[in-house]
Amino acid sequence: MTTPRKVLLVNGSPRGRESVSQTLVDFLNKKLTALSVETEMLHVISPVHPKEKVERFHQMMDSADSVVLVFPLYVDHIPSGLMKFLEDFSLYRKSHPSVKTQSLMAVVNSGFPEASQNDNAVAVCRRFAESEEFDWLGGLTLGGGGVVPAGSDLEKAGGRVFKITKALEAAALCLADAQNEPLPESVLMEIRKPLFPHWFYRFMADWGFKSNARKNGVSRQMKARPYSV
Amino acid sequence: MKALILNGNPESQDHLDKAADLLAKELKNRGWAAQSFLLRDLDVTACRGCFKCWAETPGICHMDDDGRALTSALAQSDLMVFLTPVSFGGYGSLFKTAVERAVLPLLLPFMTVREKETHHPLRYGRGISLFAVGELPARDFKSEEIFQNIVAANARNLDSPDRSCTFIYDDMSDDEIHGRMCLLAAEAGAKK
């Protein structure tokens, strides 16, 4: 009997369980479990963790056949907590080389409608994979992340997330395969197509923030310049 | 004209500290009012993505630590200089923590189109030029290309009128580092 493949799903969102990344992780987890893949989940919310927790992170990374980094774009890049996680692991790997073939995948979501704005973050993940000798499986880039409900069931979000669920199902199949074959280019490209026209997404995003500001009683202060001299 | 130097070197006695000092001196020689922050000495908690600085306390992060001083200094600057180790082509985590906290309150939540991409308008109505110094153990073309692309993306986000990027390596002498910082300062001076 063969040992089931083990996939570590790392949620790198500072918003933790109340995040779009968690919704994507939960969906992937469900699909992987259905494919008889053993999964573990890890939340990297901030750059600061106790030593014992960092050691546990490293053990989880070591034991995984594949690692999936799921995170939001923060200032054109990887969130600082996840970057510290990668730096710490790189240091650890210098004295603890991998004893088996491992692979890495990234799933990046951005609040901007253009999926292409995630490309630099994917490039960093790929460079990490090359540096630490993980096989690179590819990076799924999702624009307009605001349409994905945070911390909830992706399958209940309806047809508007169809392209996302299709791409994540393909990602699950890829992760379940012991050959470490990268995601097909067609999957990587399909998820980049806009879910809505960009102008409509921008309009809705503006409306959302105005609505939040109104609820908080600061509608007229939204353009405040508290640090003007 | 004000320049803000953000030194994201996590350790002392390193090339980045030398570079930051030399650059501050060269910028001052060219008439800039240069202010430096050594990020490892500051108390800056990581951004939690709560967006309160957009829709609850506009322009001010709800976390009351040194992150607010960074935003305030940036809001009043014409030029920001990023100095950071390069981690897998990206910014080092110490530096990234500071940038996330400093930048978000500088932006408005609304969306606009700039260079055919969606970005946020600037809260203070003007862009800030962006210069960056990345530190690497040795020449690494792949990582340098990623770093340059990230700096360019940040510059688009912040509507920077000018941007420039250079690298320093472990085997560089003090004179070589000085030379690179002189060139960077000259770019700033020439465009002042």
PDB file of C-alpha atoms in Angstrom, chain B residues 27-95:
ATOM      1  CA  LEU B  27      21.969  63.847  -0.425  1.00  0.00           C
ATOM      2  CA  LYS B  28      22.642  66.513   2.230  1.00  0.00           C
ATOM      3  CA  ASN B  29      25.657  67.686   0.213  1.00  0.00           C
ATOM      4  CA  ARG B  30      23.252  68.234  -2.683  1.00  0.00           C
ATOM      5  CA  GLY B  31      20.894  70.320  -0.579  1.00  0.00           C
ATOM      6  CA  TRP B  32      18.336  67.697   0.392  1.00  0.00           C
ATOM      7  CA  ALA B  33      16.863  67.630   3.887  1.00  0.00           C
ATOM      8  CA  ALA B  34      17.470  63.929   4.505  1.00  0.00           C
ATOM      9  CA  GLN B  35      15.836  62.083   7.378  1.00  0.00           C
ATOM     10  CA  SER B  36      16.769  58.466   8.144  1.00  0.00           C
ATOM     11  CA  PHE B  37      14.901  55.702   9.947  1.00  0.00           C
ATOM     12  CA  LEU B  38      16.711  52.583  11.124  1.00  0.00           C
ATOM     13  CA  LEU B  39      13.799  50.176  11.022  1.00  0.00           C
ATOM     14  CA  ARG B  40      15.266  47.540  13.343  1.00  0.00           C
ATOM     15  CA  ASP B  41      15.190  50.118  16.154  1.00  0.00           C
ATOM     16  CA  LEU B  42      11.512  50.933  15.646  1.00  0.00           C
ATOM     17  CA  ASP B  43       8.386  49.325  17.017  1.00  0.00           C
ATOM     18  CA  VAL B  44       6.275  48.576  13.939  1.00  0.00           C
ATOM     19  CA  THR B  45       3.606  45.891  14.114  1.00  0.00           C
ATOM     20  CA  ALA B  46       2.660  44.204  10.834  1.00  0.00           C
ATOM     21  CA  CYS B  47      -0.362  45.499   8.894  1.00  0.00           C
ATOM     22  CA  ARG B  48      -3.470  43.413   9.633  1.00  0.00           C
ATOM     23  CA  GLY B  49      -5.340  44.378   6.485  1.00  0.00           C
ATOM     24  CA  CYS B  50      -8.254  45.812   8.464  1.00  0.00           C
ATOM     25  CA  PHE B  51      -8.591  48.902   6.205  1.00  0.00           C
ATOM     26  CA  LYS B  52      -9.503  51.068   9.205  1.00  0.00           C
ATOM     27  CA  CYS B  53      -7.005  53.626   7.841  1.00  0.00           C
ATOM     28  CA  TRP B  54      -9.362  53.972   4.865  1.00  0.00           C
ATOM     29  CA  ALA B  55     -12.860  53.691   6.300  1.00  0.00           C
ATOM     30  CA  GLU B  56     -12.721  54.303  10.051  1.00  0.00           C
ATOM     31  CA  THR B  57      -9.835  56.661  10.924  1.00  0.00           C
ATOM     32  CA  PRO B  58      -8.973  57.944   7.408  1.00  0.00           C
ATOM     33  CA  GLY B  59      -5.226  58.386   6.912  1.00  0.00           C
ATOM     34  CA  ILE B  60      -4.260  57.042  10.353  1.00  0.00           C
ATOM     35  CA  CYS B  61      -3.483  53.422  11.207  1.00  0.00           C
ATOM     36  CA  HIS B  62      -5.372  52.294  14.296  1.00  0.00           C
ATOM     37  CA  MET B  63      -2.192  50.684  15.664  1.00  0.00           C
ATOM     38  CA  ASP B  64      -0.447  53.375  17.686  1.00  0.00           C
ATOM     39  CA  ASP B  65       3.230  52.559  17.188  1.00  0.00           C
ATOM     40  CA  ASP B  66       6.163  53.855  15.119  1.00  0.00           C
ATOM     41  CA  GLY B  67       4.336  52.938  11.900  1.00  0.00           C
ATOM     42  CA  ARG B  68       2.444  56.214  12.227  1.00  0.00           C
ATOM     43  CA  ALA B  69       5.706  58.196  12.276  1.00  0.00           C
ATOM     44  CA  LEU B  70       6.755  56.488   9.037  1.00  0.00           C
ATOM     45  CA  THR B  71       3.508  57.470   7.311  1.00  0.00           C
ATOM     46  CA  SER B  72       3.778  61.020   8.590  1.00  0.00           C
ATOM     47  CA  ALA B  73       7.375  61.343   7.349  1.00  0.00           C
ATOM     48  CA  LEU B  74       6.523  59.845   3.954  1.00  0.00           C
ATOM     49  CA  ALA B  75       3.545  62.171   3.535  1.00  0.00           C
ATOM     50  CA  GLN B  76       5.928  65.112   3.752  1.00  0.00           C
ATOM     51  CA  SER B  77       8.698  63.688   1.551  1.00  0.00           C
ATOM     52  CA  ASP B  78       9.578  64.296  -2.089  1.00  0.00           C
ATOM     53  CA  LEU B  79      11.888  61.301  -2.295  1.00  0.00           C
ATOM     54  CA  MET B  80      11.881  57.981  -0.449  1.00  0.00           C
ATOM     55  CA  VAL B  81      14.872  55.676  -0.472  1.00  0.00           C
ATOM     56  CA  PHE B  82      14.381  52.005   0.331  1.00  0.00           C
ATOM     57  CA  LEU B  83      17.381  50.030   1.593  1.00  0.00           C
ATOM     58  CA  THR B  84      16.739  46.336   2.142  1.00  0.00           C
ATOM     59  CA  PRO B  85      18.269  42.904   1.857  1.00  0.00           C
ATOM     60  CA  VAL B  86      16.865  41.088  -1.176  1.00  0.00           C
ATOM     61  CA  SER B  87      14.904  37.974  -0.161  1.00  0.00           C
ATOM     62  CA  PHE B  88      14.128  35.715  -3.145  1.00  0.00           C
ATOM     63  CA  GLY B  89      13.944  38.847  -5.274  1.00  0.00           C
ATOM     64  CA  GLY B  90      11.611  40.620  -2.850  1.00  0.00           C
ATOM     65  CA  TYR B  91      12.030  43.013   0.044  1.00  0.00           C
ATOM     66  CA  GLY B  92      13.332  41.598   3.323  1.00  0.00           C
ATOM     67  CA  SER B  93      10.592  40.945   5.887  1.00  0.00           C
ATOM     68  CA  LEU B  94      11.664  43.709   8.300  1.00  0.00           C
ATOM     69  CA  PHE B  95      11.547  46.258   5.519  1.00  0.00           C
TER      70      PHE B  95
END
